[in-house]
Short mmCIF file of C-alpha atoms and ligand atoms in Angstrom, two decimals:
data_model
loop_
_atom_site.label_atom_id
_atom_site.label_comp_id
_atom_site.label_asym_id
_atom_site.label_seq_id
_atom_site.Cartn_x
_atom_site.Cartn_y
_atom_site.Cartn_z
CA MET A 214 99.76 68.82 103.34
CA LYS A 215 97.94 71.45 104.90
CA ARG A 216 98.13 71.75 108.71
CA SER A 217 94.76 72.87 110.28
CA LEU A 218 94.62 76.10 111.59
CA LYS A 219 92.22 78.20 113.36
CA ALA A 220 92.85 81.83 115.04
CA ILE A 221 91.38 83.29 117.79
CA ILE A 222 91.30 87.29 118.00
CA LEU A 223 90.77 89.03 121.41
CA ALA A 224 88.59 91.78 121.14
CA ALA A 225 86.39 91.86 124.17
CA GLY A 226 88.10 94.58 126.04
CA LYS A 227 86.49 98.21 126.49
CA GLY A 228 89.63 99.89 125.71
CA THR A 229 89.52 102.32 128.84
CA ARG A 230 92.16 104.37 127.91
CA MET A 231 91.01 105.11 124.56
CA LYS A 232 88.20 107.19 126.27
CA SER A 233 85.55 106.44 123.49
CA LEU A 234 82.05 105.51 123.20
CA LEU A 235 83.00 103.32 120.33
CA PRO A 236 84.77 99.75 121.28
CA LYS A 237 88.60 100.08 120.61
CA VAL A 238 89.02 97.53 118.00
CA LEU A 239 86.27 99.56 115.89
CA HIS A 240 88.54 102.55 115.71
CA GLY A 241 89.78 103.30 112.13
CA ILE A 242 93.12 103.36 110.81
CA LEU A 243 93.53 104.52 107.13
CA GLY A 244 90.31 103.25 105.96
CA LYS A 245 90.07 100.00 108.04
CA THR A 246 89.15 99.40 111.43
CA LEU A 247 91.86 97.87 113.72
CA ILE A 248 89.98 94.67 113.64
CA GLU A 249 89.50 94.78 109.93
CA ARG A 250 93.46 94.90 109.47
CA VAL A 251 94.05 92.00 112.12
CA ILE A 252 91.63 89.68 110.46
CA ASP A 253 92.75 90.82 106.87
CA SER A 254 96.20 89.69 107.82
CA VAL A 255 95.05 86.53 109.28
CA PHE A 256 93.11 85.64 106.12
CA LYS A 257 96.25 86.03 104.13
CA LEU A 258 97.19 82.88 105.59
CA ASP A 259 96.27 80.03 103.42
CA ASN A 260 94.86 77.38 105.45
CA VAL A 261 92.63 79.23 107.95
CA ASP A 262 89.37 77.19 108.43
CA GLU A 263 87.95 79.28 111.37
CA CYS A 264 88.42 82.82 112.86
CA ILE A 265 87.05 82.96 116.30
CA VAL A 266 86.34 86.57 117.66
CA ILE A 267 85.91 87.18 121.47
CA THR A 268 83.79 89.91 121.81
CA GLY A 269 82.52 91.82 124.93
CA TYR A 270 82.32 95.53 125.24
CA GLN A 271 79.50 96.49 122.77
CA ALA A 272 79.56 93.11 121.41
CA GLN A 273 76.66 93.71 119.02
CA GLU A 274 78.59 96.66 117.37
CA VAL A 275 81.60 94.52 116.70
CA GLU A 276 79.42 91.53 115.60
CA ASN A 277 77.53 93.79 113.22
CA HIS A 278 80.45 95.15 111.85
CA LEU A 279 82.17 91.64 111.45
CA LYS A 280 78.85 90.28 109.53
CA GLU A 281 78.90 93.42 107.20
CA ARG A 282 82.57 93.35 106.22
CA TYR A 283 82.97 89.28 106.34
CA PHE A 284 79.67 87.79 105.62
CA ASP A 285 81.44 85.19 103.29
CA LYS A 286 84.23 84.30 105.53
CA PRO A 287 84.40 81.39 108.19
CA ILE A 288 84.07 83.89 111.16
CA THR A 289 82.48 82.90 114.42
CA ALA A 290 81.83 85.55 117.47
CA ILE A 291 81.98 84.43 120.94
CA LEU A 292 80.66 86.70 123.80
CA GLN A 293 83.03 86.90 126.96
CA GLU A 294 80.86 88.66 129.75
CA PRO A 295 82.21 89.33 132.01
CA GLN A 296 85.73 90.22 130.85
CA LEU A 297 87.92 88.51 133.27
CA GLY A 298 91.32 88.76 131.27
CA THR A 299 93.05 87.56 128.18
CA GLY A 300 93.20 84.17 129.64
CA ASP A 301 89.61 83.61 130.35
CA ALA A 302 89.07 85.04 126.66
CA VAL A 303 90.87 82.42 124.97
CA PHE A 304 89.00 79.96 127.50
CA LYS A 305 85.54 80.96 126.03
CA ALA A 306 86.88 79.38 122.64
CA HIS A 307 87.19 76.20 124.56
CA ASN A 308 83.70 74.53 123.46
CA ASN A 309 84.26 75.52 119.96
CA LEU A 310 87.74 73.99 119.93
CA LYS A 311 86.81 70.54 121.41
CA GLY A 312 88.32 67.87 119.79
CA PHE A 313 90.36 70.33 117.38
CA ASP A 314 93.79 68.70 116.87
CA GLY A 315 95.65 71.60 115.20
CA THR A 316 97.33 75.01 115.70
CA VAL A 317 95.43 77.65 117.62
CA LEU A 318 96.85 81.03 116.65
CA VAL A 319 95.88 83.80 118.97
CA LEU A 320 96.05 87.57 118.61
CA CYS A 321 94.76 90.72 120.02
CA GLY A 322 92.43 92.94 118.14
CA ASP A 323 94.28 95.97 118.90
CA THR A 324 97.68 95.36 116.95
CA PRO A 325 96.96 96.13 113.29
CA LEU A 326 100.37 96.28 111.89
CA LEU A 327 100.78 92.99 112.08
CA SER A 328 101.47 91.66 108.46
CA GLY A 329 100.63 88.64 106.73
CA LYS A 330 103.95 87.82 106.09
CA THR A 331 105.09 87.84 109.56
CA LEU A 332 102.35 85.91 110.65
CA SER A 333 102.76 83.18 108.26
CA GLU A 334 106.31 83.11 108.92
CA PHE A 335 105.44 82.60 112.77
CA VAL A 336 103.05 80.12 112.16
CA LYS A 337 105.63 78.02 110.10
CA THR A 338 108.05 78.21 112.48
CA HIS A 339 105.86 76.96 115.16
CA GLN A 340 104.72 73.91 113.07
CA ASP A 341 108.07 73.21 111.91
CA SER A 342 109.63 73.18 115.22
CA GLY A 343 107.15 70.57 116.91
CA SER A 344 106.65 73.23 119.62
CA ALA A 345 103.77 72.88 121.85
CA LEU A 346 103.58 76.64 122.23
CA THR A 347 105.46 79.54 120.54
CA VAL A 348 105.19 83.48 121.80
CA MET A 349 105.91 86.08 119.34
CA SER A 350 108.58 88.65 121.01
CA ALA A 351 110.26 91.86 119.97
CA ILE A 352 113.18 93.53 121.64
CA PHE A 353 112.19 97.28 122.56
CA GLU A 354 114.56 99.84 123.88
CA ASP A 355 111.65 101.43 125.98
CA PRO A 356 109.28 98.20 127.06
CA GLY A 357 106.64 100.53 128.40
CA ASP A 358 103.64 98.66 129.48
CA TYR A 359 104.50 95.30 127.59
CA GLY A 360 104.60 92.05 129.13
CA ARG A 361 108.36 90.97 129.85
CA ILE A 362 109.67 87.74 128.41
CA ILE A 363 111.89 86.03 131.25
CA ARG A 364 114.32 83.79 129.81
CA GLU A 365 116.20 81.02 131.62
CA LYS A 366 120.09 81.00 131.79
CA ASP A 367 120.35 78.72 128.69
CA GLY A 368 118.27 81.32 126.81
CA GLY A 369 115.22 79.16 126.82
CA VAL A 370 111.89 80.89 127.68
CA MET A 371 110.48 80.54 131.52
CA LYS A 372 107.60 82.87 131.76
CA ILE A 373 106.15 86.21 130.86
CA VAL A 374 105.58 88.63 133.57
CA GLU A 375 103.14 91.77 132.97
CA ALA A 376 104.84 94.91 133.45
CA LYS A 377 102.56 95.74 136.65
CA ASP A 378 103.54 92.48 138.24
CA ALA A 379 107.35 92.73 137.66
CA ASN A 380 110.05 93.64 139.87
CA GLU A 381 112.80 95.73 138.92
CA GLN A 382 114.88 93.18 137.34
CA GLN A 383 112.24 91.75 135.36
CA LYS A 384 110.92 95.32 134.53
CA ALA A 385 114.57 96.17 132.77
CA VAL A 386 114.02 93.22 130.49
CA LYS A 387 113.93 94.63 127.00
CA GLU A 388 112.58 91.65 125.06
CA ILE A 389 108.69 91.75 125.23
CA ASN A 390 105.69 90.01 124.80
CA ALA A 391 103.79 91.04 121.33
CA GLY A 392 100.71 89.38 122.49
CA VAL A 393 100.54 86.68 119.66
CA TYR A 394 100.80 82.87 120.21
CA CYS A 395 100.59 79.72 118.21
CA LEU A 396 99.18 76.89 120.66
CA GLN A 397 98.69 73.08 119.90
CA TRP A 398 95.25 73.14 121.15
CA GLN A 399 95.05 69.36 122.35
CA GLN A 400 98.49 69.87 124.53
CA ILE A 401 97.74 73.41 126.08
CA ALA A 402 94.08 73.31 126.50
CA PRO A 403 94.35 71.90 129.78
CA ALA A 404 96.05 75.01 131.15
CA PHE A 405 93.14 77.31 130.56
CA PHE A 406 91.39 75.04 133.41
CA GLU A 407 94.41 75.65 135.77
CA ILE A 408 95.69 79.54 135.46
CA THR A 409 94.81 81.66 138.31
CA ALA A 410 93.64 85.49 138.50
CA ASP A 411 96.30 85.68 141.62
CA ASN A 412 98.10 88.66 140.01
CA ALA A 413 98.27 92.71 140.39
CA GLN A 414 94.97 93.28 138.12
CA GLY A 415 93.08 90.18 139.49
CA GLU A 416 92.85 89.09 135.79
CA TYR A 417 93.13 85.46 134.21
CA TYR A 418 96.31 86.27 132.27
CA LEU A 419 96.63 84.49 128.89
CA THR A 420 100.65 84.78 129.24
CA ASP A 421 100.48 82.41 132.54
CA ILE A 422 100.33 79.30 129.98
CA VAL A 423 103.75 80.04 129.09
CA ASP A 424 104.82 79.27 132.50
CA TRP A 425 102.37 76.55 132.65
CA SER A 426 103.87 74.78 129.17
CA VAL A 427 107.15 74.82 130.59
CA ARG A 428 106.26 73.46 134.09
CA LYS A 429 104.64 70.41 132.25
CA GLY A 430 107.89 70.01 130.26
CA LEU A 431 106.11 71.01 126.89
CA LYS A 432 108.41 72.08 124.16
CA THR A 433 107.96 75.78 124.59
CA SER A 434 109.66 78.37 122.27
CA VAL A 435 109.81 82.22 121.46
CA PHE A 436 109.90 83.90 117.81
CA THR A 437 111.51 86.93 117.67
CA ILE A 438 110.14 89.43 114.94
CA GLU A 439 112.64 91.92 112.97
CA ASN A 440 110.21 94.88 112.32
CA ASN A 441 109.10 95.97 115.87
CA TYR A 442 106.59 98.01 114.87
CA GLU A 443 104.48 95.44 113.36
CA ILE A 444 103.60 94.48 116.82
CA TYR A 445 102.59 97.76 118.08
CA GLY A 446 99.39 97.50 120.42
CA ILE A 447 96.93 100.52 120.27
CA ASN A 448 95.73 101.37 124.05
CA SER A 449 95.18 105.22 123.31
CA ARG A 450 94.57 107.94 120.96
CA GLN A 451 98.44 108.56 120.91
CA HIS A 452 99.05 105.11 120.05
CA LEU A 453 96.55 105.25 117.34
CA ALA A 454 98.20 108.32 115.87
CA GLU A 455 101.34 106.94 116.11
CA ALA A 456 100.54 103.80 114.59
CA THR A 457 98.54 105.52 111.60
CA LYS A 458 101.97 107.45 110.82
CA THR A 459 103.98 104.38 110.94
CA LEU A 460 101.73 102.30 108.21
CA SER A 461 101.64 105.31 106.12
CA ASN A 462 105.52 106.04 106.34
CA ILE A 463 106.22 102.54 105.29
CA THR A 464 103.44 102.75 102.57
CA ILE A 465 105.24 106.15 101.44
CA GLU A 466 108.61 104.91 101.34
CA THR A 467 107.70 102.12 99.20
CA LEU A 468 105.66 103.93 96.46
CA MET A 469 108.89 106.46 96.43
CA ASP A 470 110.74 103.28 95.82
CA GLN A 471 108.75 102.32 93.09
CA GLY A 472 108.96 105.90 91.62
CA VAL A 473 106.03 107.88 92.88
CA SER A 474 107.11 111.69 94.20
CA PHE A 475 105.76 112.92 97.48
CA ILE A 476 106.43 116.50 97.97
CA SER A 477 106.03 116.48 101.41
CA PRO A 478 105.90 113.02 102.75
CA GLU A 479 105.55 113.84 106.40
CA ASN A 480 102.26 116.04 105.58
CA THR A 481 100.63 113.11 103.66
CA LEU A 482 99.24 109.77 104.84
CA VAL A 483 98.64 107.03 102.40
CA SER A 484 96.83 103.47 103.24
CA PRO A 485 98.85 100.35 102.48
CA GLU A 486 96.13 99.13 99.96
CA THR A 487 96.53 102.41 97.87
CA LEU A 488 98.83 101.55 94.80
CA ILE A 489 100.02 104.31 92.61
CA GLY A 490 101.56 104.39 89.22
CA GLN A 491 105.35 105.63 88.40
CA ASP A 492 106.04 109.23 88.01
CA SER A 493 102.66 110.09 89.73
CA VAL A 494 103.34 113.21 92.16
CA VAL A 495 101.52 113.46 95.59
CA TYR A 496 101.03 117.11 96.97
CA PRO A 497 101.04 117.91 100.49
CA GLY A 498 97.83 117.31 102.76
CA CYS A 499 96.66 114.32 100.84
CA ILE A 500 95.04 111.61 102.64
CA LEU A 501 94.42 108.68 100.70
CA GLU A 502 92.46 105.61 102.84
CA GLY A 503 91.37 102.65 101.91
CA GLU A 504 91.67 100.62 98.78
CA ASN A 505 92.59 102.45 95.87
CA TYR A 506 94.46 102.54 92.10
CA PHE A 507 95.93 105.04 90.45
CA GLY A 508 98.00 104.76 87.16
CA LYS A 509 100.81 106.27 85.91
CA ASN A 510 101.38 110.23 85.62
CA CYS A 511 99.06 110.93 88.24
CA ILE A 512 98.79 114.36 90.01
CA LEU A 513 96.94 114.32 93.37
CA GLY A 514 96.35 117.31 95.66
CA PRO A 515 97.30 119.39 97.40
CA ASN A 516 94.59 118.61 100.09
CA THR A 517 92.68 115.88 98.28
CA PHE A 518 90.88 113.27 100.42
CA VAL A 519 90.34 109.89 98.66
CA GLU A 520 87.94 107.86 100.87
CA GLY A 521 88.63 104.37 99.33
CA ASP A 522 87.23 102.33 96.10
CA VAL A 523 89.01 104.73 93.73
CA LYS A 524 90.03 103.73 90.45
CA ALA A 525 91.91 106.18 88.44
CA ASP A 526 93.79 105.54 85.14
CA ASP A 527 97.02 107.07 83.69
CA ASN A 528 97.48 110.91 83.54
CA VAL A 529 94.37 111.93 85.95
CA LYS A 530 94.74 114.93 87.91
CA ILE A 531 92.85 115.39 91.10
CA ILE A 532 93.39 119.08 92.78
CA GLN A 533 91.90 119.79 96.21
CA SER A 534 89.22 117.47 96.12
CA LYS A 535 87.28 114.68 97.92
CA VAL A 536 86.56 111.30 96.03
CA SER A 537 85.33 107.96 97.10
CA ASP A 538 83.95 104.97 95.49
CA SER A 539 84.56 106.38 91.82
CA TYR A 540 86.51 105.38 88.44
CA ILE A 541 88.25 108.10 86.40
CA GLY A 542 89.42 107.49 83.19
CA SER A 543 92.98 108.78 81.49
CA ASN A 544 93.51 112.25 81.02
CA SER A 545 90.72 113.38 83.03
CA THR A 546 90.87 116.12 85.71
CA VAL A 547 88.88 117.01 88.74
CA GLY A 548 88.88 119.87 91.16
CA PRO A 549 89.86 122.04 92.55
CA PHE A 550 86.95 121.59 95.10
CA ALA A 551 85.21 118.80 93.62
CA GLN A 552 83.64 115.83 94.99
CA LEU A 553 82.99 112.50 93.38
CA ARG A 554 81.14 109.91 95.23
CA ASN A 555 78.73 106.84 95.58
CA HIS A 556 79.68 105.38 92.00
CA ALA A 557 80.99 108.29 90.08
CA GLU A 558 82.16 106.85 86.60
CA ILE A 559 84.31 109.63 84.84
CA ALA A 560 85.29 108.40 81.44
CA ARG A 561 88.79 109.65 79.65
CA ASP A 562 89.25 113.36 78.92
CA VAL A 563 86.49 114.58 81.13
CA ARG A 564 86.77 117.82 83.03
CA ILE A 565 85.21 118.03 86.33
CA GLY A 566 85.94 121.57 87.35
CA ASN A 567 85.64 123.72 90.82
CA PHE A 568 82.58 123.48 92.93
CA VAL A 569 81.16 120.21 91.04
CA GLU A 570 79.62 117.27 92.87
CA VAL A 571 79.08 114.51 90.82
CA LYS A 572 77.25 111.40 92.42
CA ASN A 573 75.83 107.94 91.24
CA SER A 574 76.47 109.17 87.55
CA GLN A 575 78.03 108.16 84.16
CA VAL A 576 80.01 110.92 82.65
CA ASN A 577 81.45 110.11 79.09
CA SER A 578 84.51 111.03 77.41
CA SER A 579 85.41 114.59 76.63
CA THR A 580 82.56 115.97 78.58
CA ASN A 581 83.01 119.18 80.74
CA VAL A 582 81.22 119.96 83.60
CA SER A 583 83.74 122.89 84.41
CA HIS A 584 81.95 124.91 87.24
CA LEU A 585 79.67 124.90 90.38
CA SER A 586 77.06 122.28 88.99
CA TYR A 587 75.54 118.91 90.88
CA ILE A 588 75.17 115.96 88.49
CA GLY A 589 73.49 113.44 90.80
CA ASP A 590 71.88 109.79 89.31
CA ALA A 591 72.62 110.86 85.76
CA TYR A 592 73.93 109.76 82.56
CA LEU A 593 75.94 112.18 80.64
CA GLY A 594 76.93 111.32 76.91
CA ALA A 595 80.41 111.99 74.95
CA ASN A 596 81.18 115.50 74.26
CA VAL A 597 78.82 117.14 76.47
CA ASN A 598 79.03 120.63 77.87
CA ILE A 599 77.73 121.55 81.00
CA GLY A 600 77.48 125.38 81.83
CA ALA A 601 78.26 126.97 84.98
CA GLY A 602 75.80 126.51 87.57
CA THR A 603 73.69 123.69 86.31
CA ILE A 604 71.80 121.46 88.57
CA THR A 605 70.08 118.18 88.09
CA ALA A 606 67.27 118.25 90.39
CA ASN A 607 67.20 114.44 91.12
CA TYR A 608 65.36 114.22 94.42
CA ASP A 609 61.81 114.36 94.94
CA PRO A 610 61.38 115.05 98.80
CA LEU A 611 57.76 114.17 98.88
CA THR A 612 58.02 110.78 97.34
CA ARG A 613 61.74 110.43 98.67
CA ILE A 614 62.90 108.97 94.87
CA LYS A 615 65.67 109.88 93.19
CA ASN A 616 65.15 110.53 89.53
CA LYS A 617 67.56 110.06 86.32
CA THR A 618 68.73 112.86 84.21
CA ARG A 619 69.67 111.67 80.68
CA ILE A 620 71.60 113.99 78.57
CA GLU A 621 72.80 112.49 75.53
CA ASN A 622 76.46 112.90 73.00
CA GLY A 623 77.15 116.58 72.25
CA VAL A 624 74.28 118.54 74.16
CA LYS A 625 75.13 121.81 75.53
CA ILE A 626 73.43 123.05 78.68
CA GLY A 627 73.90 126.94 79.21
CA SER A 628 74.60 128.21 82.32
CA ASN A 629 72.38 128.21 85.40
CA CYS A 630 70.06 125.56 84.03
CA VAL A 631 67.76 123.34 86.56
CA LEU A 632 67.26 120.03 84.84
CA VAL A 633 64.06 118.52 86.84
CA ALA A 634 64.27 114.50 86.78
CA PRO A 635 62.95 112.30 85.40
CA VAL A 636 64.34 114.06 82.13
CA THR A 637 66.09 113.49 78.89
CA ILE A 638 67.89 115.96 76.40
CA GLU A 639 68.31 114.17 73.44
CA GLN A 640 71.59 114.19 71.14
CA ASN A 641 73.02 117.56 70.26
CA ALA A 642 70.23 119.57 71.72
CA ASN A 643 70.52 122.79 73.36
CA VAL A 644 69.11 124.20 76.50
CA GLY A 645 69.53 128.06 76.83
CA ALA A 646 71.44 129.69 79.89
CA GLY A 647 68.85 130.13 83.15
CA SER A 648 66.12 127.46 81.97
CA VAL A 649 64.22 125.11 84.07
CA ILE A 650 63.72 121.94 82.09
CA THR A 651 60.72 119.70 83.24
CA LYS A 652 60.20 118.10 79.54
CA ASP A 653 62.22 115.91 77.51
CA VAL A 654 63.76 117.99 74.56
CA PRO A 655 64.27 116.37 71.30
CA HIS A 656 67.58 115.75 69.50
CA SER A 657 68.84 119.06 67.71
CA SER A 658 66.50 121.35 69.22
CA LEU A 659 66.83 124.49 71.65
CA ALA A 660 64.84 124.40 74.74
CA LEU A 661 64.44 127.83 76.55
CA THR A 662 62.30 128.74 79.23
CA ARG A 663 63.58 132.06 80.46
CA GLU A 664 61.34 135.37 80.13
CA LYS A 665 62.41 137.38 77.14
CA GLN A 666 64.62 140.35 78.10
CA LYS A 667 62.96 143.98 78.84
CA VAL A 668 64.98 147.03 78.02
CA ILE A 669 63.78 150.31 79.42
CA GLU A 670 65.96 152.88 77.97
CA ASN A 671 67.50 155.88 79.71
CA TRP A 672 66.00 154.03 82.98
CA VAL A 673 68.94 155.33 85.30
CA GLU A 674 68.62 159.14 84.16
CA LYS A 675 64.98 159.12 84.56
CA LYS A 676 65.42 157.54 88.16
CA LEU A 677 68.03 160.36 88.94
CA ASN A 678 66.03 163.05 87.68
CA LYS A 679 62.85 161.98 89.68
CA LEU A 680 64.93 161.44 93.07
CA ASN A 681 66.26 165.12 92.66
CA GLN A 682 63.08 166.69 92.30
C1 UD1 B 265 98.89 91.86 126.68
C2 UD1 B 265 99.45 90.98 127.24
C3 UD1 B 265 100.98 91.48 127.61
C4 UD1 B 265 101.40 91.95 125.90
C5 UD1 B 265 100.45 92.91 125.36
C6 UD1 B 265 100.56 93.02 123.72
C7 UD1 B 265 98.29 89.82 128.57
C8 UD1 B 265 97.78 89.45 130.43
N1 UD1 B 265 99.17 90.50 128.90
O1 UD1 B 265 98.60 93.10 127.69
O2 UD1 B 265 101.70 90.44 127.87
O3 UD1 B 265 102.97 92.63 126.00
O4 UD1 B 265 99.29 92.39 125.50
O5 UD1 B 265 99.79 93.91 123.29
O6 UD1 B 265 97.74 89.07 128.07
N2 UD1 B 265 90.93 91.29 125.96
C9 UD1 B 265 89.61 90.48 125.88
N3 UD1 B 265 89.33 90.04 127.22
C10 UD1 B 265 89.61 90.42 128.27
C11 UD1 B 265 90.63 91.14 128.46
C12 UD1 B 265 91.23 91.47 127.20
O7 UD1 B 265 89.22 90.28 124.61
O8 UD1 B 265 89.20 90.15 129.40
C13 UD1 B 265 91.40 91.62 124.69
C14 UD1 B 265 91.57 93.12 124.69
O9 UD1 B 265 90.27 93.70 123.71
C15 UD1 B 265 92.37 93.42 123.50
C16 UD1 B 265 93.60 92.11 124.11
O10 UD1 B 265 92.71 91.42 124.60
O11 UD1 B 265 92.16 93.33 122.22
C17 UD1 B 265 94.58 92.53 125.02
O12 UD1 B 265 94.04 93.17 126.29
P1 UD1 B 265 94.93 94.62 127.06
O13 UD1 B 265 94.17 94.77 127.96
O14 UD1 B 265 95.06 95.28 125.55
O15 UD1 B 265 96.12 93.80 127.16
P2 UD1 B 265 97.63 94.63 127.34
O16 UD1 B 265 97.59 95.21 128.74
O17 UD1 B 265 97.93 95.29 126.43
CA1 CA B 266 96.88 95.81 124.15
#
């Protein structure tokens, strides 16, 4: 039987220590926002019927982000204004949860490294134990600002004390509160009417429900996690950098175990959503963000920036380039210094060379765009050769319309041509170097728009003679 589960994610705080105009939870970590990472882990649990996000500071921005990213998911945003503490934040969900007779999983929007696997073990342990409340903890050598788990002599949990409220003895405790809780809502809900803001920060502390639960004689448990890094909370830019490095390092370790080479792992960042096939080599300076797939024997880098939604088949080479939202077929090469974006579809055996930009275009097999070209809103057939410095002039700034260029199989475009869209170059046609093409070119013909070459013989001699007179 599936047991009913709702999640509450606390995301109303300003994140003062970030010193940012952006709400803390909208800061990015390897291609996803902090809150996306938390929500994605929550939705890895298979029985979540609602995810409530408590918003406050710049609520509208957070809500817009959620709507855009999770339009098809059961997410409810609830405003907490003013922000009176984590206990007050959960209390805001009270009306929504009236009559709910299941488990409420509470998490913070600023702990992006928590895995779906750990959450699932946590929820299962809580539900199997029959506890009214379970707190997630970790053992830290340097417990810093985290709340401390204070245990009774027999090992049972007694309460949580915030670092700011702790005495020396409590401060020395190394077991810390991860800020993740499972509550049996019907049993714990009354606590939110009783907790007070009588503490160092003058806030309603969510952590006070532990003490409350123990005093009521309810079964109150602690679940200690193994991978400490997972509960890492982001409160500053230093924390964000640290978390980014940690997440990337774990991913790189896993990929190396699967047979991928990293020449200099410490100089490489890889999102956990990036899959890379066996015997691929990743050179230093690569940043691979978001969701990507690379096949076997790929070569990435040096200094390649992958922004997400990239799929590349086997034997693809991308050198010193920027790629996002694109597909690259097997044996194709991109770069150095190229950019593929906005739905570039590159088939197999294609060469996209140096200083070439491809945007929203389809490039078919064995076609070369080798140097200094812009291919935008275009269809390129197979076996096409695009000479250096060719531009598809797709944009009409007066109408603001982007027009299409169609270049069919076997076409050869000479160097330094402008193809003014909308225009079609039919199969096997040739365009002479330096041409500006404004009309369709029929198949197998040659189009040329340049001036005939003039030659003035002995011009240099004549000029010099004139100067010396
Ligand atoms: C909290 C815990 C602490 C724990 C730590 C783990 C409390 C009182 N303390 O401390 O024991 O070790 O998390 O990371 O709970 N928020 C709101 N509304 C508010 C206040 C905060 O939604 O009124 C949100 C914040 O946006 C944030 C989360 O709650 O996502 C945690 O708040 P934060 O101020 O970062 O708490 P910590 O001091 O880290
Ligand atoms: Ca925090």
